[in-house]
């Protein structure tokens, strides 16, 4: 199986134990999912589609892709741009984020329809998110949605996490409409209930799942923090309880890692409730570690 994630990876500066020192890393929702998928399924060819610059930090990011087992052949290098950056601040244990991504190279990722169709042609499962859509201008958004629609029409599977981030959109109504367009080109939709309820007034996770089925998805898995995961697959619905955890360290990338485990399981023909249980176990490890990319328990990798 060949997997392609499309989106933005950013440089991350995270505070270290030494006062005033920061550690440079790389993270971003779709990249995190690709990273976890490459960890748990080394047999899957994982590629990332994005745009970076040609400067040293862009080069380091590409090296990080390769070192993580992620193929960078579909990464475009734009000479006049560089990658986005975010910095994590800690205030009495609370994390807050400052972003410099307004001019990032990734905003140009969907300007070339040929590059998109070629990359999707090399994949069986294509994954993108609401953040991928949010960072693009209107024309690029159309180009990406069209390429996804075409890919789906020739039998590729399309997976989408709405990842609602109102701060990335000029107005909420644009986000609300465009996310539904993303769902309309997708087979698998992986939303998080808390955000969906706020922006679509869904009364419960069933309403979220039904809305995405009406948009055209065949499989919807609704995450809901520590609460049960609701799913619908080809008209069959169910819920899976989330194993209780004694401590939560940092919920960054919980949903991203969860999505990786769902896609890995579905690809292997695992029944969806079992995929969900596995995804909860994986996300459960991720929320008990710090940062987006948490090394997984070797026992988990052997499954
Ligand atoms: P997102 O990160 O997309 O907002 P959620 O917060 O809904 O997603 O979490 C995704 C998954 O992570 C959940 O379905 C669950 O498996 C796990 N998870 C998140 N928060 C907790 C928690 N407090 N306790 C146990 N598992 C959790």
JSON list of C-alpha atoms in Angstrom, two decimals, residues 11-136:
[
{"chain": "A", "resi": 11, "resn": "UNK", "atom": "CA", "xyz": [9.62, 23.95, 12.30]},
{"chain": "A", "resi": 12, "resn": "UNK", "atom": "CA", "xyz": [8.88, 23.72, 16.03]},
{"chain": "A", "resi": 13, "resn": "UNK", "atom": "CA", "xyz": [10.83, 25.45, 18.79]},
{"chain": "A", "resi": 14, "resn": "UNK", "atom": "CA", "xyz": [10.03, 23.78, 22.11]},
{"chain": "A", "resi": 15, "resn": "UNK", "atom": "CA", "xyz": [11.46, 24.94, 25.46]},
{"chain": "A", "resi": 16, "resn": "UNK", "atom": "CA", "xyz": [13.99, 22.59, 27.07]},
{"chain": "A", "resi": 17, "resn": "UNK", "atom": "CA", "xyz": [14.74, 22.12, 30.76]},
{"chain": "A", "resi": 18, "resn": "UNK", "atom": "CA", "xyz": [17.55, 24.71, 30.43]},
{"chain": "A", "resi": 19, "resn": "UNK", "atom": "CA", "xyz": [16.09, 28.19, 30.91]},
{"chain": "A", "resi": 20, "resn": "UNK", "atom": "CA", "xyz": [15.94, 30.08, 27.60]},
{"chain": "A", "resi": 21, "resn": "UNK", "atom": "CA", "xyz": [16.96, 27.13, 25.43]},
{"chain": "A", "resi": 22, "resn": "UNK", "atom": "CA", "xyz": [14.75, 25.69, 22.70]},
{"chain": "A", "resi": 23, "resn": "UNK", "atom": "CA", "xyz": [14.85, 22.43, 20.84]},
{"chain": "A", "resi": 24, "resn": "UNK", "atom": "CA", "xyz": [14.26, 22.47, 17.07]},
{"chain": "A", "resi": 25, "resn": "UNK", "atom": "CA", "xyz": [11.84, 19.84, 15.81]},
{"chain": "A", "resi": 26, "resn": "UNK", "atom": "CA", "xyz": [9.33, 19.43, 13.00]},
{"chain": "A", "resi": 27, "resn": "UNK", "atom": "CA", "xyz": [5.58, 18.84, 13.28]},
{"chain": "A", "resi": 28, "resn": "UNK", "atom": "CA", "xyz": [2.22, 19.55, 11.68]},
{"chain": "A", "resi": 29, "resn": "UNK", "atom": "CA", "xyz": [-1.07, 17.64, 11.68]},
{"chain": "A", "resi": 30, "resn": "UNK", "atom": "CA", "xyz": [-0.79, 15.70, 8.40]},
{"chain": "A", "resi": 31, "resn": "UNK", "atom": "CA", "xyz": [2.95, 15.20, 8.87]},
{"chain": "A", "resi": 32, "resn": "UNK", "atom": "CA", "xyz": [2.35, 13.81, 12.38]},
{"chain": "A", "resi": 33, "resn": "UNK", "atom": "CA", "xyz": [-0.06, 11.27, 10.95]},
{"chain": "A", "resi": 34, "resn": "UNK", "atom": "CA", "xyz": [2.46, 10.25, 8.27]},
{"chain": "A", "resi": 35, "resn": "UNK", "atom": "CA", "xyz": [5.14, 9.97, 10.97]},
{"chain": "A", "resi": 36, "resn": "UNK", "atom": "CA", "xyz": [3.02, 7.64, 13.14]},
{"chain": "A", "resi": 37, "resn": "UNK", "atom": "CA", "xyz": [1.96, 5.56, 10.15]},
{"chain": "A", "resi": 38, "resn": "UNK", "atom": "CA", "xyz": [5.60, 5.10, 9.12]},
{"chain": "A", "resi": 39, "resn": "UNK", "atom": "CA", "xyz": [6.40, 4.02, 12.72]},
{"chain": "A", "resi": 40, "resn": "UNK", "atom": "CA", "xyz": [3.66, 1.43, 13.06]},
{"chain": "A", "resi": 41, "resn": "UNK", "atom": "CA", "xyz": [3.63, 0.12, 9.48]},
{"chain": "A", "resi": 42, "resn": "UNK", "atom": "CA", "xyz": [7.14, 0.10, 7.98]},
{"chain": "A", "resi": 43, "resn": "UNK", "atom": "CA", "xyz": [5.70, -2.08, 5.20]},
{"chain": "A", "resi": 44, "resn": "UNK", "atom": "CA", "xyz": [3.59, 0.86, 3.91]},
{"chain": "A", "resi": 45, "resn": "UNK", "atom": "CA", "xyz": [5.26, 3.33, 1.53]},
{"chain": "A", "resi": 46, "resn": "UNK", "atom": "CA", "xyz": [4.59, 6.67, 3.24]},
{"chain": "A", "resi": 47, "resn": "UNK", "atom": "CA", "xyz": [5.11, 9.89, 1.24]},
{"chain": "A", "resi": 48, "resn": "UNK", "atom": "CA", "xyz": [4.48, 13.54, 2.08]},
{"chain": "A", "resi": 49, "resn": "UNK", "atom": "CA", "xyz": [3.32, 16.19, -0.37]},
{"chain": "A", "resi": 50, "resn": "UNK", "atom": "CA", "xyz": [4.16, 19.76, 0.58]},
{"chain": "A", "resi": 51, "resn": "UNK", "atom": "CA", "xyz": [6.28, 22.75, -0.44]},
{"chain": "A", "resi": 52, "resn": "UNK", "atom": "CA", "xyz": [9.36, 24.01, 1.40]},
{"chain": "A", "resi": 53, "resn": "UNK", "atom": "CA", "xyz": [12.14, 26.49, 0.58]},
{"chain": "A", "resi": 54, "resn": "UNK", "atom": "CA", "xyz": [15.69, 25.84, -0.56]},
{"chain": "A", "resi": 55, "resn": "UNK", "atom": "CA", "xyz": [17.35, 27.18, 2.62]},
{"chain": "A", "resi": 56, "resn": "UNK", "atom": "CA", "xyz": [19.06, 25.20, 5.37]},
{"chain": "A", "resi": 57, "resn": "UNK", "atom": "CA", "xyz": [15.99, 24.79, 7.59]},
{"chain": "A", "resi": 58, "resn": "UNK", "atom": "CA", "xyz": [14.00, 23.46, 4.62]},
{"chain": "A", "resi": 59, "resn": "UNK", "atom": "CA", "xyz": [16.81, 21.02, 3.93]},
{"chain": "A", "resi": 60, "resn": "UNK", "atom": "CA", "xyz": [16.78, 19.92, 7.58]},
{"chain": "A", "resi": 61, "resn": "UNK", "atom": "CA", "xyz": [13.04, 19.34, 7.36]},
{"chain": "A", "resi": 62, "resn": "UNK", "atom": "CA", "xyz": [13.49, 17.11, 4.32]},
{"chain": "A", "resi": 63, "resn": "UNK", "atom": "CA", "xyz": [16.19, 15.20, 6.18]},
{"chain": "A", "resi": 64, "resn": "UNK", "atom": "CA", "xyz": [13.73, 14.74, 9.05]},
{"chain": "A", "resi": 65, "resn": "UNK", "atom": "CA", "xyz": [11.22, 13.28, 6.58]},
{"chain": "A", "resi": 66, "resn": "UNK", "atom": "CA", "xyz": [13.78, 10.81, 5.26]},
{"chain": "A", "resi": 67, "resn": "UNK", "atom": "CA", "xyz": [15.01, 9.88, 8.74]},
{"chain": "A", "resi": 68, "resn": "UNK", "atom": "CA", "xyz": [11.41, 9.14, 9.72]},
{"chain": "A", "resi": 69, "resn": "UNK", "atom": "CA", "xyz": [10.93, 6.81, 6.76]},
{"chain": "A", "resi": 70, "resn": "UNK", "atom": "CA", "xyz": [8.84, 9.36, 4.83]},
{"chain": "A", "resi": 71, "resn": "UNK", "atom": "CA", "xyz": [9.49, 9.68, 1.11]},
{"chain": "A", "resi": 72, "resn": "UNK", "atom": "CA", "xyz": [10.13, 13.31, 0.10]},
{"chain": "A", "resi": 73, "resn": "UNK", "atom": "CA", "xyz": [10.07, 12.89, -3.68]},
{"chain": "A", "resi": 74, "resn": "UNK", "atom": "CA", "xyz": [6.85, 14.92, -3.92]},
{"chain": "A", "resi": 75, "resn": "UNK", "atom": "CA", "xyz": [8.15, 17.82, -1.85]},
{"chain": "A", "resi": 76, "resn": "UNK", "atom": "CA", "xyz": [8.45, 20.98, -3.97]},
{"chain": "A", "resi": 77, "resn": "UNK", "atom": "CA", "xyz": [11.40, 23.31, -3.25]},
{"chain": "A", "resi": 78, "resn": "UNK", "atom": "CA", "xyz": [10.50, 27.00, -3.81]},
{"chain": "A", "resi": 79, "resn": "UNK", "atom": "CA", "xyz": [13.54, 29.29, -3.95]},
{"chain": "A", "resi": 80, "resn": "UNK", "atom": "CA", "xyz": [11.79, 32.44, -2.64]},
{"chain": "A", "resi": 81, "resn": "UNK", "atom": "CA", "xyz": [10.02, 30.89, 0.37]},
{"chain": "A", "resi": 82, "resn": "UNK", "atom": "CA", "xyz": [10.78, 29.02, 3.57]},
{"chain": "A", "resi": 83, "resn": "UNK", "atom": "CA", "xyz": [8.94, 26.77, 6.01]},
{"chain": "A", "resi": 84, "resn": "UNK", "atom": "CA", "xyz": [6.52, 28.00, 8.69]},
{"chain": "A", "resi": 85, "resn": "UNK", "atom": "CA", "xyz": [7.61, 28.14, 12.31]},
{"chain": "A", "resi": 86, "resn": "UNK", "atom": "CA", "xyz": [5.91, 27.91, 15.70]},
{"chain": "A", "resi": 87, "resn": "UNK", "atom": "CA", "xyz": [7.27, 28.43, 19.16]},
{"chain": "A", "resi": 88, "resn": "UNK", "atom": "CA", "xyz": [5.91, 26.82, 22.30]},
{"chain": "A", "resi": 89, "resn": "UNK", "atom": "CA", "xyz": [5.88, 28.90, 25.48]},
{"chain": "A", "resi": 90, "resn": "UNK", "atom": "CA", "xyz": [5.39, 27.41, 28.93]},
{"chain": "A", "resi": 91, "resn": "UNK", "atom": "CA", "xyz": [3.65, 29.44, 31.60]},
{"chain": "A", "resi": 92, "resn": "UNK", "atom": "CA", "xyz": [3.12, 27.56, 34.89]},
{"chain": "A", "resi": 93, "resn": "UNK", "atom": "CA", "xyz": [2.96, 24.27, 32.96]},
{"chain": "A", "resi": 94, "resn": "UNK", "atom": "CA", "xyz": [0.42, 25.61, 30.41]},
{"chain": "A", "resi": 95, "resn": "UNK", "atom": "CA", "xyz": [1.55, 25.51, 26.79]},
{"chain": "A", "resi": 96, "resn": "UNK", "atom": "CA", "xyz": [0.78, 28.35, 24.39]},
{"chain": "A", "resi": 97, "resn": "UNK", "atom": "CA", "xyz": [1.76, 28.63, 20.74]},
{"chain": "A", "resi": 98, "resn": "UNK", "atom": "CA", "xyz": [3.05, 31.52, 18.58]},
{"chain": "A", "resi": 99, "resn": "UNK", "atom": "CA", "xyz": [3.00, 30.99, 14.82]},
{"chain": "A", "resi": 100, "resn": "UNK", "atom": "CA", "xyz": [4.95, 32.42, 11.89]},
{"chain": "A", "resi": 101, "resn": "UNK", "atom": "CA", "xyz": [3.34, 30.69, 8.95]},
{"chain": "A", "resi": 102, "resn": "UNK", "atom": "CA", "xyz": [1.55, 33.41, 6.96]},
{"chain": "A", "resi": 103, "resn": "UNK", "atom": "CA", "xyz": [4.15, 33.30, 4.16]},
{"chain": "A", "resi": 104, "resn": "UNK", "atom": "CA", "xyz": [5.16, 29.67, 4.44]},
{"chain": "A", "resi": 105, "resn": "UNK", "atom": "CA", "xyz": [6.10, 27.74, 1.30]},
{"chain": "A", "resi": 106, "resn": "UNK", "atom": "CA", "xyz": [3.38, 25.18, 2.06]},
{"chain": "A", "resi": 107, "resn": "UNK", "atom": "CA", "xyz": [0.75, 27.78, 1.16]},
{"chain": "A", "resi": 108, "resn": "UNK", "atom": "CA", "xyz": [1.88, 27.27, -2.44]},
{"chain": "A", "resi": 109, "resn": "UNK", "atom": "CA", "xyz": [1.68, 23.49, -2.36]},
{"chain": "A", "resi": 110, "resn": "UNK", "atom": "CA", "xyz": [-1.33, 23.13, -4.63]},
{"chain": "A", "resi": 111, "resn": "UNK", "atom": "CA", "xyz": [-0.48, 25.48, -7.47]},
{"chain": "A", "resi": 112, "resn": "UNK", "atom": "CA", "xyz": [0.57, 22.79, -9.91]},
{"chain": "A", "resi": 113, "resn": "UNK", "atom": "CA", "xyz": [-2.25, 20.38, -10.84]},
{"chain": "A", "resi": 114, "resn": "UNK", "atom": "CA", "xyz": [0.19, 18.07, -12.60]},
{"chain": "A", "resi": 115, "resn": "UNK", "atom": "CA", "xyz": [2.37, 17.69, -9.52]},
{"chain": "A", "resi": 116, "resn": "UNK", "atom": "CA", "xyz": [-0.75, 16.82, -7.52]},
{"chain": "A", "resi": 117, "resn": "UNK", "atom": "CA", "xyz": [-2.09, 14.28, -10.00]},
{"chain": "A", "resi": 118, "resn": "UNK", "atom": "CA", "xyz": [1.32, 12.67, -10.37]},
{"chain": "A", "resi": 119, "resn": "UNK", "atom": "CA", "xyz": [1.74, 12.30, -6.60]},
{"chain": "A", "resi": 120, "resn": "UNK", "atom": "CA", "xyz": [-1.78, 10.95, -6.16]},
{"chain": "A", "resi": 121, "resn": "UNK", "atom": "CA", "xyz": [-1.17, 8.58, -9.08]},
{"chain": "A", "resi": 122, "resn": "UNK", "atom": "CA", "xyz": [1.70, 7.10, -7.06]},
{"chain": "A", "resi": 123, "resn": "UNK", "atom": "CA", "xyz": [-0.59, 6.48, -4.05]},
{"chain": "A", "resi": 124, "resn": "UNK", "atom": "CA", "xyz": [-3.46, 4.20, -3.05]},
{"chain": "A", "resi": 125, "resn": "UNK", "atom": "CA", "xyz": [-4.60, 6.19, 0.00]},
{"chain": "A", "resi": 126, "resn": "UNK", "atom": "CA", "xyz": [-4.46, 10.00, 0.03]},
{"chain": "A", "resi": 127, "resn": "UNK", "atom": "CA", "xyz": [-4.86, 11.93, 3.29]},
{"chain": "A", "resi": 128, "resn": "UNK", "atom": "CA", "xyz": [-5.43, 15.65, 3.85]},
{"chain": "A", "resi": 129, "resn": "UNK", "atom": "CA", "xyz": [-7.02, 17.88, 6.48]},
{"chain": "A", "resi": 130, "resn": "UNK", "atom": "CA", "xyz": [-8.96, 21.06, 7.10]},
{"chain": "A", "resi": 131, "resn": "UNK", "atom": "CA", "xyz": [-5.63, 22.71, 7.88]},
{"chain": "A", "resi": 132, "resn": "UNK", "atom": "CA", "xyz": [-4.36, 21.72, 4.42]},
{"chain": "A", "resi": 133, "resn": "UNK", "atom": "CA", "xyz": [-7.39, 23.51, 2.94]},
{"chain": "A", "resi": 134, "resn": "UNK", "atom": "CA", "xyz": [-7.13, 26.47, 5.31]},
{"chain": "A", "resi": 135, "resn": "UNK", "atom": "CA", "xyz": [-3.60, 27.49, 4.32]},
{"chain": "A", "resi": 136, "resn": "UNK", "atom": "CA", "xyz": [-4.36, 27.63, 0.57]}
]
